[in-house]
Coordinates of C-alpha atoms and ligand atoms in Angstrom, one line a residue:
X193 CA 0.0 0.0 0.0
X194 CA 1.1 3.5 -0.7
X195 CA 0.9 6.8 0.5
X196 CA 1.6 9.6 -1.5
X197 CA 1.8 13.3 -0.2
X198 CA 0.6 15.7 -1.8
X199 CA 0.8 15.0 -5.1
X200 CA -0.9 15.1 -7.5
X201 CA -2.9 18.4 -5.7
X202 CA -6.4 17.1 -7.2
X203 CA -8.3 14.0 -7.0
X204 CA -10.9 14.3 -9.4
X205 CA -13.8 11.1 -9.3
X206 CA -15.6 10.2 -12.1
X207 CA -14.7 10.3 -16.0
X208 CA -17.4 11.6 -17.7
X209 CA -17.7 14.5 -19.8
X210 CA -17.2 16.9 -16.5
X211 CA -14.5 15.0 -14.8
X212 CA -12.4 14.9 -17.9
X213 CA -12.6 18.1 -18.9
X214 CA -11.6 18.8 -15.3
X215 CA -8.2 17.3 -15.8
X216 CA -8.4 19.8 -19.0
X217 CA -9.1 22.9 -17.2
X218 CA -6.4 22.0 -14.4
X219 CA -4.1 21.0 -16.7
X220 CA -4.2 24.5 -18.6
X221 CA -3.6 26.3 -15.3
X222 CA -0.3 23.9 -14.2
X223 CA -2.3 21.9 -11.8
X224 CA -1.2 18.0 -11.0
X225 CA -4.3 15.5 -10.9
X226 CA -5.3 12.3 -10.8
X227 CA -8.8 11.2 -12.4
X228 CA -10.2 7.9 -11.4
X229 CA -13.1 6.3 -13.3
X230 CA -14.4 3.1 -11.9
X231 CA -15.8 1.9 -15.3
X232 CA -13.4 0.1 -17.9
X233 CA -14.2 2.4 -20.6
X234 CA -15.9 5.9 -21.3
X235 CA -19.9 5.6 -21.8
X236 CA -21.2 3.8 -24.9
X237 CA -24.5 6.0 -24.4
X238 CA -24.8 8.9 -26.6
X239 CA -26.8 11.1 -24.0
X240 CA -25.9 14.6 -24.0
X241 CA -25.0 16.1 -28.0
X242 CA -25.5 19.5 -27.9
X243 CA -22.4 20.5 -26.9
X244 CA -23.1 24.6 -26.8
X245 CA -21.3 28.0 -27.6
X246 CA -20.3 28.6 -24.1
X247 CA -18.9 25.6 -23.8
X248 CA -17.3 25.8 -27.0
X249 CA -15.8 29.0 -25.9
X250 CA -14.2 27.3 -22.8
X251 CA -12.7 24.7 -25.7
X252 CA -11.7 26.9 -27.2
X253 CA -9.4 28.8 -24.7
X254 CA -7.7 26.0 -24.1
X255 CA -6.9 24.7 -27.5
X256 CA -9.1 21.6 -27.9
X257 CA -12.2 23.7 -29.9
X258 CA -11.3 22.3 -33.2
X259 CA -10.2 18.5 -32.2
X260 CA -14.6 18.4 -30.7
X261 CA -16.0 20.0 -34.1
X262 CA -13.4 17.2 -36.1
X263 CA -15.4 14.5 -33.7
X264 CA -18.5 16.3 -34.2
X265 CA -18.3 16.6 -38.1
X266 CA -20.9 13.7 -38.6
X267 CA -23.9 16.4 -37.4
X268 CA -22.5 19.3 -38.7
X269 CA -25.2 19.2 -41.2
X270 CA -27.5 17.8 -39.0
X271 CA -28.8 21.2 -36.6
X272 CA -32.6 21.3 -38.0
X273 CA -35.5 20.3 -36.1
X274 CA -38.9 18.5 -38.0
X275 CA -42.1 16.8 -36.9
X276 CA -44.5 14.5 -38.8
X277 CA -46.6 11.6 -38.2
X278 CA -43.3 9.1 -39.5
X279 CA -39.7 9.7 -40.2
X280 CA -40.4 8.9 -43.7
X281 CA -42.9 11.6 -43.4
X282 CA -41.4 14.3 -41.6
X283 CA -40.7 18.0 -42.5
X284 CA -38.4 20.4 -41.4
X285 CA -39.8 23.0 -38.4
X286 CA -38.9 26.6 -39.1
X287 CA -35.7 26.9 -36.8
X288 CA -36.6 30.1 -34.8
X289 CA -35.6 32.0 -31.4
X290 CA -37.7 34.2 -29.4
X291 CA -36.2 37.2 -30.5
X292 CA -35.0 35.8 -33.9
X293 CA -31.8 34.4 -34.5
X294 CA -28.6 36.7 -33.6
X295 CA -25.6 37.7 -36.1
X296 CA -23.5 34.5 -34.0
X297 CA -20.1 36.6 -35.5
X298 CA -21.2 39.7 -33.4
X299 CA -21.5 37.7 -30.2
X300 CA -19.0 34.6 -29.9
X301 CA -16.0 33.7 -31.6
X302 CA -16.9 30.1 -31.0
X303 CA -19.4 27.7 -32.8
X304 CA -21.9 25.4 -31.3
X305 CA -21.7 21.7 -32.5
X306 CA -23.5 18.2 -32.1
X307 CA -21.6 15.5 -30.8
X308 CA -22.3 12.6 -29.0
X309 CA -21.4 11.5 -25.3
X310 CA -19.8 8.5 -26.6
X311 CA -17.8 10.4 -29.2
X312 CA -17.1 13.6 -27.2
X313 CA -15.7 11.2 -24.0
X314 CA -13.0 9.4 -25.7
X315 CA -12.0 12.3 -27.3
X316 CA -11.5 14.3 -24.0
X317 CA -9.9 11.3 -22.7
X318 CA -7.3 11.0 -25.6
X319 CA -6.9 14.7 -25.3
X320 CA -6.1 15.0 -21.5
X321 CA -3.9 11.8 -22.0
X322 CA -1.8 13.6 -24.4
X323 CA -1.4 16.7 -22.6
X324 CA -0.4 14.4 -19.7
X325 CA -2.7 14.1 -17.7
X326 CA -3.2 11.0 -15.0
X327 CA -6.1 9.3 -16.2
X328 CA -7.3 5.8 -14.9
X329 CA -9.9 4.4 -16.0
X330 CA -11.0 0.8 -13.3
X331 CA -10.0 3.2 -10.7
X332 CA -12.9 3.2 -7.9
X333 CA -12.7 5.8 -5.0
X334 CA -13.9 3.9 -2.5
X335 CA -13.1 5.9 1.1
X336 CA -12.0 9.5 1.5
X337 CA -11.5 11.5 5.0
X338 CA -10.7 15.3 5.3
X339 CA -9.0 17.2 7.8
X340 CA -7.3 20.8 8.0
X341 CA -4.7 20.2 5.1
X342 CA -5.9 17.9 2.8
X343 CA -8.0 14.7 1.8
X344 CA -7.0 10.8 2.0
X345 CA -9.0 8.5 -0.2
X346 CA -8.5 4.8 -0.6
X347 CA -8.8 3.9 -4.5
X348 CA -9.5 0.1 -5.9
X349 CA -8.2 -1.3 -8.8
X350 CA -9.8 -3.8 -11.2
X351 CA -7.5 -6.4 -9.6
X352 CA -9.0 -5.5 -6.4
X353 CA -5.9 -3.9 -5.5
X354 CA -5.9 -0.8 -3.0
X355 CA -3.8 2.4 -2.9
X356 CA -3.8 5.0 -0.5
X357 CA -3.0 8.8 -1.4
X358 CA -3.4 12.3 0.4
X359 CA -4.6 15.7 -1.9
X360 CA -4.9 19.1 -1.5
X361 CA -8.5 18.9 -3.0
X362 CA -11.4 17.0 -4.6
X363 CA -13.4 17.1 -7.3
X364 CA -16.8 14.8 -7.2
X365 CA -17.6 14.0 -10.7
X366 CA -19.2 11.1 -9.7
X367 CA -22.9 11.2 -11.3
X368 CA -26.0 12.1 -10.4
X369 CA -26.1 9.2 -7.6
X370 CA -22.9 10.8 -6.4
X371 CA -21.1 8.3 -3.5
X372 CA -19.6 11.7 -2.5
X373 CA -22.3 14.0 -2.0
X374 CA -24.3 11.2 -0.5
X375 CA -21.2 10.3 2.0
X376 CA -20.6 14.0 2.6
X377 CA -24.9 14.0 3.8
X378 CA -25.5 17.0 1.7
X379 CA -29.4 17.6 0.4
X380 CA -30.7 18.1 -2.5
X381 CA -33.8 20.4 -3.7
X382 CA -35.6 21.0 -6.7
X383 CA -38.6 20.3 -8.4
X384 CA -38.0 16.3 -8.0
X385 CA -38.8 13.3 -10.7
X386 CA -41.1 15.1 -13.3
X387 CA -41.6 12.0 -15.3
X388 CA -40.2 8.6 -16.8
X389 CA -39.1 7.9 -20.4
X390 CA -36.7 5.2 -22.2
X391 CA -34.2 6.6 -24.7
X392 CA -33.4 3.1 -27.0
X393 CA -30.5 3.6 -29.1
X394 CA -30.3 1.5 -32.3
X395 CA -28.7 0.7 -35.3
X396 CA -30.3 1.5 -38.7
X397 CA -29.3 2.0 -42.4
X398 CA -31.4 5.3 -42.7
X399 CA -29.3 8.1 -44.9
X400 CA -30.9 7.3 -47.9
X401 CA -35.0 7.9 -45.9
X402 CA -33.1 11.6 -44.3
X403 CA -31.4 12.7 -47.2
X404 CA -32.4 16.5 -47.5
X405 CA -34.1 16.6 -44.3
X406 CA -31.2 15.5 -41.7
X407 CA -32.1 16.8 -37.8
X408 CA -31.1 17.1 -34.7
X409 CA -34.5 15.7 -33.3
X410 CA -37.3 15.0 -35.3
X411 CA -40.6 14.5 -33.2
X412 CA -42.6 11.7 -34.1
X413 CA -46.7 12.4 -33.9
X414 CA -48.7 9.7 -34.1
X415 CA -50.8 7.7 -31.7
X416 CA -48.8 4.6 -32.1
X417 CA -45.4 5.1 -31.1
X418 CA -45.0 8.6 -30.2
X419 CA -41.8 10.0 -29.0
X420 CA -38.6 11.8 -31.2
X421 CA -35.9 10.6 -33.1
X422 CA -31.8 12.0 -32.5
X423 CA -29.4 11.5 -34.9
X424 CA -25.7 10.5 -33.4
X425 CA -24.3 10.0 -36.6
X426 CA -27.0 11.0 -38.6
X427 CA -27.2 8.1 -40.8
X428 CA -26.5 5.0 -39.3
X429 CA -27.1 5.4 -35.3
X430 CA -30.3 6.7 -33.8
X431 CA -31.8 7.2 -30.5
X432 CA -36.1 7.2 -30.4
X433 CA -36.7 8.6 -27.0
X434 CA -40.5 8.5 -25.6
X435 CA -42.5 8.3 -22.3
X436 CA -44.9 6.1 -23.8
X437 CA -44.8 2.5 -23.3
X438 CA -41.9 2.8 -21.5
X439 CA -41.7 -1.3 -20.3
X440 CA -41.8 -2.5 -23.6
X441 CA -40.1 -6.0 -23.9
X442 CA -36.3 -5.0 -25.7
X443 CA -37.5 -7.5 -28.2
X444 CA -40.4 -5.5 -29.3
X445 CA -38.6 -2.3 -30.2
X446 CA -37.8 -3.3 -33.8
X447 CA -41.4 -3.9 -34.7
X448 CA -41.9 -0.3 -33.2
X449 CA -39.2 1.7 -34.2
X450 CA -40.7 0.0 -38.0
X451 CA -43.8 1.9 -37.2
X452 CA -42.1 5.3 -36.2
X453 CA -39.9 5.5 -38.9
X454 CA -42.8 4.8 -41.4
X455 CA -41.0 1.7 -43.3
X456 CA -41.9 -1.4 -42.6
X457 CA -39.2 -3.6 -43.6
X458 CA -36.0 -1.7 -42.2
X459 CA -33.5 -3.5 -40.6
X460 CA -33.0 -2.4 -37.2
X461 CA -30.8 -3.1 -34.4
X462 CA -31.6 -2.0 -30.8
X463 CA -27.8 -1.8 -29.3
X464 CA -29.5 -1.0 -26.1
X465 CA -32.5 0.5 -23.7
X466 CA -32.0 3.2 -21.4
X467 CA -34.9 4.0 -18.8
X468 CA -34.3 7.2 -17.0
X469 CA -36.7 9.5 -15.3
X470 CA -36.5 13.6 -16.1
X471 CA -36.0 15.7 -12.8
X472 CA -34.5 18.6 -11.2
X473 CA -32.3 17.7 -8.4
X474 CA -29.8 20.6 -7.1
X475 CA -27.2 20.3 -4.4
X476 CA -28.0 22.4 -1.3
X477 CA -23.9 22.9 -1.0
X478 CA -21.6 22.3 -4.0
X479 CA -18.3 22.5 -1.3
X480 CA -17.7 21.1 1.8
X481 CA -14.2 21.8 3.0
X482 CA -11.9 20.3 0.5
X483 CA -14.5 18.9 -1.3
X484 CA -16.5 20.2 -4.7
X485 CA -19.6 18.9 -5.9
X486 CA -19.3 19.4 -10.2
X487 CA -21.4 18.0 -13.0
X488 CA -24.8 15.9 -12.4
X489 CA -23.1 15.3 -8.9
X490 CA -24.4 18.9 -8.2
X491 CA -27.7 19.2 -10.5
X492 CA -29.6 16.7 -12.5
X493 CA -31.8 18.7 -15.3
X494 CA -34.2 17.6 -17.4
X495 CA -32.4 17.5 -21.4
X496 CA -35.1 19.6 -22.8
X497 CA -32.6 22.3 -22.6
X498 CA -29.2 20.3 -23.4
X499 CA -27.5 21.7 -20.4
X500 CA -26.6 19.4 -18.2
X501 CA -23.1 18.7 -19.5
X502 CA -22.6 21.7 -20.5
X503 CA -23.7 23.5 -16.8
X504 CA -21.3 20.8 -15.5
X505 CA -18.6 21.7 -17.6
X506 CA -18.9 25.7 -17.2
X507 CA -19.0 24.6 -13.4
X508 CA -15.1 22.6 -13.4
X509 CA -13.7 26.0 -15.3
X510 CA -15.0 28.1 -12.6
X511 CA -13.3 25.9 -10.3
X512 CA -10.0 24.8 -11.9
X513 CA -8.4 28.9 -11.8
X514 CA -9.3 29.1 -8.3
X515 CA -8.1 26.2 -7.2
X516 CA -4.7 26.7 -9.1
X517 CA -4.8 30.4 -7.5
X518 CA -5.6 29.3 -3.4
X519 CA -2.9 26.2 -4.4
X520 CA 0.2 28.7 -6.0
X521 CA -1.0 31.1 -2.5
X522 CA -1.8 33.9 -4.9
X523 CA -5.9 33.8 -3.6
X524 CA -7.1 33.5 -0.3
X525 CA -8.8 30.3 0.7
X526 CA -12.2 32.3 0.7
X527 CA -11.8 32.5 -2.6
X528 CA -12.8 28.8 -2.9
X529 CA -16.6 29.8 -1.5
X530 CA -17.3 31.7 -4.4
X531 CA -17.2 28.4 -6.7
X532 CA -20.8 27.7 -5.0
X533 CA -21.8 31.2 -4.6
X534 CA -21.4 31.7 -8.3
X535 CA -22.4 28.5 -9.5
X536 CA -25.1 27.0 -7.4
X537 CA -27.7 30.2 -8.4
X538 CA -26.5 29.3 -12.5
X539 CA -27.1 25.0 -11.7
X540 CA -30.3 26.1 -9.9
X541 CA -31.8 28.6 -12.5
X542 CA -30.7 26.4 -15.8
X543 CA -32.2 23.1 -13.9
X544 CA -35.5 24.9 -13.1
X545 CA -35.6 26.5 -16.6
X546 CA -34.7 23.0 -18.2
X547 CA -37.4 21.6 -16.2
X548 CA -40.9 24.2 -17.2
X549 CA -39.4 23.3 -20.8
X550 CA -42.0 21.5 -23.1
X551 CA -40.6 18.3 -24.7
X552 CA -42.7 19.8 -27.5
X553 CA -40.3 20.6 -30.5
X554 CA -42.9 22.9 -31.8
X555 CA -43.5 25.1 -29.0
X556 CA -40.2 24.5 -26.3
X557 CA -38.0 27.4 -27.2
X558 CA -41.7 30.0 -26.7
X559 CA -43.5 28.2 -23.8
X560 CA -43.4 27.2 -20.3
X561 CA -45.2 24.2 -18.7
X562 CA -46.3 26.1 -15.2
X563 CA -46.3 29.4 -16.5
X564 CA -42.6 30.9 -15.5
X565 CA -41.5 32.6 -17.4
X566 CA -38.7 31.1 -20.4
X567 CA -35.5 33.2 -20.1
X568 CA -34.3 33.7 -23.6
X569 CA -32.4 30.6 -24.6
X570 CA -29.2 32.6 -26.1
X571 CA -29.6 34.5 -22.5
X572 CA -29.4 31.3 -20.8
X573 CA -26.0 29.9 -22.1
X574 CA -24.1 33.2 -22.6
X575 CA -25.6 35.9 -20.6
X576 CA -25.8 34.7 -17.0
X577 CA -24.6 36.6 -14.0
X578 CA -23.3 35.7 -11.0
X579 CA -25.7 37.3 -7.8
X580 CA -22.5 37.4 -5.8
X581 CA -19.0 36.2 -5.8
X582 CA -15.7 36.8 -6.9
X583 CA -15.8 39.9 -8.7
X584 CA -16.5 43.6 -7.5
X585 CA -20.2 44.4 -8.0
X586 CA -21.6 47.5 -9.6
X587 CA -24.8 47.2 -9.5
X588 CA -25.7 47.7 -13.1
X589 CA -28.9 46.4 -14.5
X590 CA -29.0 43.2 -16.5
X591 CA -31.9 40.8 -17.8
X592 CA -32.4 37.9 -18.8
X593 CA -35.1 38.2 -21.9
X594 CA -32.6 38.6 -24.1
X595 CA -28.3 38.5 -24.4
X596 CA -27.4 41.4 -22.5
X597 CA -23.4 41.3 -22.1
X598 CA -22.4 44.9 -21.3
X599 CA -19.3 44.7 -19.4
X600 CA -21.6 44.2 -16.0
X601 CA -19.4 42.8 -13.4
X602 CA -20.1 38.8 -13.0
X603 CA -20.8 37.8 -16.7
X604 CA -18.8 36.8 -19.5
X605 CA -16.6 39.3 -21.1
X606 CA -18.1 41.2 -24.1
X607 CA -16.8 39.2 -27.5
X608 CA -15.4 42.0 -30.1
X609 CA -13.4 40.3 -33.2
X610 CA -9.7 41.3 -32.7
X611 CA -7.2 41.2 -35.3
X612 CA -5.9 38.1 -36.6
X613 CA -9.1 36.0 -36.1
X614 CA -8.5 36.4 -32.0
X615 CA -11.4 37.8 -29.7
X616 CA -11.4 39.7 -26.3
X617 CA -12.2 36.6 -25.1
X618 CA -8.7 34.7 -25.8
X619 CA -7.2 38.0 -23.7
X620 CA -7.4 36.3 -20.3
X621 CA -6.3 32.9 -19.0
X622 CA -4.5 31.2 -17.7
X623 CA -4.0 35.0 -16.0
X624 CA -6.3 37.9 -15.5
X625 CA -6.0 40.6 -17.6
X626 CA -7.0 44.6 -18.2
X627 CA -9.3 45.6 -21.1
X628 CA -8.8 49.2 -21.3
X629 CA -9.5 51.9 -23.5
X630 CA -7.4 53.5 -26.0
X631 CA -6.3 56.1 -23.2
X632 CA -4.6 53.4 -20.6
X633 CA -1.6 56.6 -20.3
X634 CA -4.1 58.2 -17.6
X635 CA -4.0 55.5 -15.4
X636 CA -1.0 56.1 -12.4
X637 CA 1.8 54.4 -13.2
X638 CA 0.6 52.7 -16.3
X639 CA 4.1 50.9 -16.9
X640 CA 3.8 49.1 -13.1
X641 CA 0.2 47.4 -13.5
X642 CA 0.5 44.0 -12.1
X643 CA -1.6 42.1 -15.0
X644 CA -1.4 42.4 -18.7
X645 CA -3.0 45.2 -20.3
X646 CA -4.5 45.2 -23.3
X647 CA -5.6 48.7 -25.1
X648 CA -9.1 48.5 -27.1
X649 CA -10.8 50.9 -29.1
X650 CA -13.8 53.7 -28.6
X651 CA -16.3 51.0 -29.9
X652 CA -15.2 48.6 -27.5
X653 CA -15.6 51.1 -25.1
X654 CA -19.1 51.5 -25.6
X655 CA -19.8 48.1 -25.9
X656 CA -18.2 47.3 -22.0
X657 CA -19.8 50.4 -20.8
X658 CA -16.7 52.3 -19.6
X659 CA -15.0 55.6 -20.7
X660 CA -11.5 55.9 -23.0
X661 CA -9.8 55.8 -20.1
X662 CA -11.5 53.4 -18.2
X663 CA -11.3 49.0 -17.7
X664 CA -12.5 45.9 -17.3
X665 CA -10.7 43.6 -15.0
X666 CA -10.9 39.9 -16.6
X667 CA -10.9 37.1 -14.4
X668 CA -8.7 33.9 -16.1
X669 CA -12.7 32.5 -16.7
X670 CA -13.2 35.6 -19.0
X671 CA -15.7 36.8 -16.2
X672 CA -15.6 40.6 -16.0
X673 CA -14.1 40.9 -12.2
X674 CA -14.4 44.7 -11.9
X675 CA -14.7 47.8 -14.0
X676 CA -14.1 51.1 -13.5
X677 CA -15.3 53.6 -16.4
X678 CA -12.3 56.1 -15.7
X679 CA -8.3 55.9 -15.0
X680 CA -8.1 55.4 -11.1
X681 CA -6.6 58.0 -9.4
X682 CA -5.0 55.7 -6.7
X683 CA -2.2 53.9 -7.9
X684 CA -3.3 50.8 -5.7
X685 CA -6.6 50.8 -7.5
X686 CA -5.7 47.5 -9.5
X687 CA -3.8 45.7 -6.5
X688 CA -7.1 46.6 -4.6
X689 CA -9.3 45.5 -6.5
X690 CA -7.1 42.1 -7.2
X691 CA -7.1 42.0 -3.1
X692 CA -10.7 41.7 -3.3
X693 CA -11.6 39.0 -5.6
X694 CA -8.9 36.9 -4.7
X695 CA -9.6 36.8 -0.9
X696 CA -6.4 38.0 -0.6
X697 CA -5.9 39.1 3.9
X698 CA -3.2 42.0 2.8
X699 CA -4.9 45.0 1.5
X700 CA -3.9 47.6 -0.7
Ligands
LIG18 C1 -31.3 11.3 -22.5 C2 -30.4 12.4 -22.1 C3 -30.0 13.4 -23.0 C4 -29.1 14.4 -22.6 N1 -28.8 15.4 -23.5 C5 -27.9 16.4 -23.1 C6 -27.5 17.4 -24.0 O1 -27.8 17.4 -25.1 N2 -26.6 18.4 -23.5 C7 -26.2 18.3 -22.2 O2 -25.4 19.2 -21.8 N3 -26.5 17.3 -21.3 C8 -27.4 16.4 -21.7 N4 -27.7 15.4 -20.9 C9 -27.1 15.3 -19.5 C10 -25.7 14.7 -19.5 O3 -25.7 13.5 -20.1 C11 -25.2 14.7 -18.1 O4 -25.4 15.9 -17.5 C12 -23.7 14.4 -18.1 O5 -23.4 13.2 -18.7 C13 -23.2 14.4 -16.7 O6 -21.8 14.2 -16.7 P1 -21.0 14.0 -15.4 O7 -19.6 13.8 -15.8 O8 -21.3 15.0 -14.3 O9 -21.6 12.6 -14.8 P2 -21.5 11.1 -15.4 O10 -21.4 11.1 -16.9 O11 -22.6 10.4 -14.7 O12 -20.1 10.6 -14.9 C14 -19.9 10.2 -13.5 C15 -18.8 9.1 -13.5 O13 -18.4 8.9 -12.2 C16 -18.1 7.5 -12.1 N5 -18.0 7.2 -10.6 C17 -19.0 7.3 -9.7 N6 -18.5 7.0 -8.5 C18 -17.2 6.7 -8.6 C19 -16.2 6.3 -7.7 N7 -16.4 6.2 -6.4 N8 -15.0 6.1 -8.2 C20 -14.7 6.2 -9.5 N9 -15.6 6.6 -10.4 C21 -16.9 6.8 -10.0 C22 -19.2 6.8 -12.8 O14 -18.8 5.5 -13.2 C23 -19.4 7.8 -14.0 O15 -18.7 7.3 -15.1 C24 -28.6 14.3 -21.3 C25 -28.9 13.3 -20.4 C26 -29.8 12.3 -20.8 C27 -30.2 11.2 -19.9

């Protein structure tokens, strides 16, 4: 038996699409970890596809962006939506927003993509391999203590062998029935199981029948076998997911998935039967002491949104820079609160929107089930804002009905195309860094400012709602920590404001 200390700093458990990308995230900022997956392989269920901009943006700053569109090319053509009484018989829905559909160039530099859980896992896994990342896959965390200075967990191999190893921290990216969370006796809330359905995926020579019409979902209406097909490689491999006849024998799928395609005689091949219930379950408290709650450990959605990945993954990016800041002693430990202060308001508003969403292609985007009222979907992923947290509030206004990034404190960095193809959002990470305008001379001592400082123009000025002379402080997440629309006078202005959102005890 051994007993490592200290190293690596993280423990992260579970290797799905939110503990791998972990490794990713702590990897860019120079963190050690060790991820330990007690399955054999990465999931063969393709679950979540919609991989969205914001996380795409997150890719993106850390150089893997293009290597999840290449695994994603099989549904690059595939983003449509359509309805009918059969496959064979469907049409294409009018894709619309509320709102209409925005000029994408004007507000990300990043692209939205389809792709598979069981395409987009081994890809992350290969990825984090290669930039050397520990990754071990048969690996069960089976005990783990805290104390003062660290955690001790007690991980099982296949073989049944047993090693003992101390961290700094932990990531639980163990799942929805998260041994963690459950060990660690924290609650959960939420609006509980809203329902039951069966996803089956299957195997079916279909790219001649979709040809012209290819989807992302196409909803099937018909009395028979209701429910909506996905397309995971959008000619071959299918999902039909329903609530309807949910305890059908596996053996009588074929002769019903015949019926809801509309052709008779297709072969098809039901690979396998997934029931799983729709619900919003959110962790009362994502930390406790050394230990983080991230991913479905923390909130279970429903998918009528696509955001439970995705909220995991935007969760493990707002953790990994803190936790490389608190472990290099350039943050306070405080600063390791905010990661549920910001994040457990964004898991419980996305899970409660996700779960007032219709299943109903034609009307989900427009309409609520109870009533509340739908934020505007582009809103959702792009234009959240932390209540509270790390970052110096200014109490400007912000909504939700539509994509309102205006430099406010606690949301994402305005994107303005930069030369060379870059963005203002590739300007921070892995360090923070000062957006100012084109008159960063008035600020005192402009030579000595202790982050880097990029000078934009008058339009971007306007855009992050600060003078020529004024900044945005960006956090290494790309979240606007503080602005100030004019040069400081003080000189410490900066340091003080860096004091502040990173919990640092020495003031300015
Ligand atoms: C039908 C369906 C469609 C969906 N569509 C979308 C979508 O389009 N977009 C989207 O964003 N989300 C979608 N989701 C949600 C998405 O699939 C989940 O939110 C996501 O997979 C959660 O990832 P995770 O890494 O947090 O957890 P998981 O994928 O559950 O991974 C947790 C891992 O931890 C491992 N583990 C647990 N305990 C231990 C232990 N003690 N030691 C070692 N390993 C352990 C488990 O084996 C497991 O592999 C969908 C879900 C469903 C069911």
């Amino acid at each position: 038996m051994m007993y490592d200390v200290h190293e690596p700093e993280v423990l992260i458990v579970g290797g799905g699409l939110v503990g791998l990308t972990a490794a990713l995230f702590l990897r860019y900022h120079g963190v050690p970890s060790l991820l330990v997956e007690r399955r054999a392989t990465t999931s063969p269920q393709p679950k979540a596809r919609r991989i969205n901009i914001r996380t795409m943006e997150l890719f993106d700053q850390i150089g893997i962006g293009e290597a999840v569109l290449d695994a994603a090319r099989d549904l690059s053509a595939h983003q449509a939506m359509a309805a009918g009484p059969t496959l064979a018989d469907a049409t294409r829905l009018p894709f619309t927003l509320p709102g209409g559909m925005p000029d994408w160039a004007a507000i990300t530099p990043s692209t939205a993509c389809l792709c598979a859980q069981d395409l987009l896992e081994p890809t992350l896994r290969a990825l984090a391999t290669e930039r050397g990342c520990d990754i071990r896959f048969g690996v069960e965390c089976t005990e783990f203590t805290q104390d003062a200075t660290g955690v001790a967990a007690t991980l099982r191999g296949a073989e049944g062998d047993t090693r003992r190893m101390r961290v700094s921290y932990l990531i639980a990216a163990d799942g929805a029935a998260s041994p963690i969370r459950e060990r660690l006796g924290i609650p959960r809330s939420g609006r509980g199981t809203l329902g039951r359905a069966v996803n089956v995926y299957f195997r079916a020579e279909l790219s001649n029948l979709v040809r012209g019409r290819e989807f992302n979902l196409c909803q099937i209406e018909n009395d028979r076998v209701p429910g909506a097909f996905m397309s995971v490689d959008g000619a071959r491999r299918w999902i039909f997911s329903t609530s309807r006849d949910i305890d059908r024998p596996a053996r009588d799928w074929p002769r019903a998935l015949r019926i809801a395609i509309g052709e008779p005689h297709v072969d098809v091949e039901v690979m396998s039967v997934l029931p799983w219930e729709p619900g919003m379950f959110v962790a009362d408290r994502y930390r406790d002491g050394r230990a983080f709650l991230a991913g479905d450990a923390a909130h279970v959605m429903p998918p009528y949104a696509a955001a439970g990945a995705n909220t995991g993954i935007q969760d493990v990016h707002n953790l990994a820079w803190k936790l490389a800041a608190v472990l290099r002693g350039e943050a306070g430990p405080a600063l390791l609160d905010t990661y549920h202060t910001e994040r457990h308001p964004i898991g419980w508003f996305t899970a409660d929107q996700s779960s007032v969403r219709t299943a109903d292609l034609r009307t989900m985007a427009h309409r609520s089930t109870d009533g509340t009222a739908p934020a505007d979907p582009i809103a959702m992923i792009l234009g959240q804002r932390y209540p509270s947290g790390a970052f110096i509030d200014d109490n400007s206004p912000h909504t939700l009905t539509r994509l309102d990034l205006t430099g406010q404190p606690g949301t994402r960095v305005p994107h303005l195309p930069l030369p060379g193809g870059r963005s203002t959002l590739d300007l921070p990470g892995p360090g923070f860094a000062l957006l100012t305008g084109p008159r960063a001379d008035r600020w005192p001592q402009p030579d000595r400012l202790p982050v880097p400082v990029h000078p934009l123009d008058e339009k971007w000025c306007a855009a992050a709602g600060i003078t020529s002379s004024g900044a945005l402080l960006l956090r290494p997440d790309q979240i606007v920590a503080w602005r100030t629309p004019i040069a400081p006078v003080y000189p410490a202005a900066l340091d003080s404001a860096l004091d502040r959102v990173l919990a640092r005890a020495h003031q300015h």
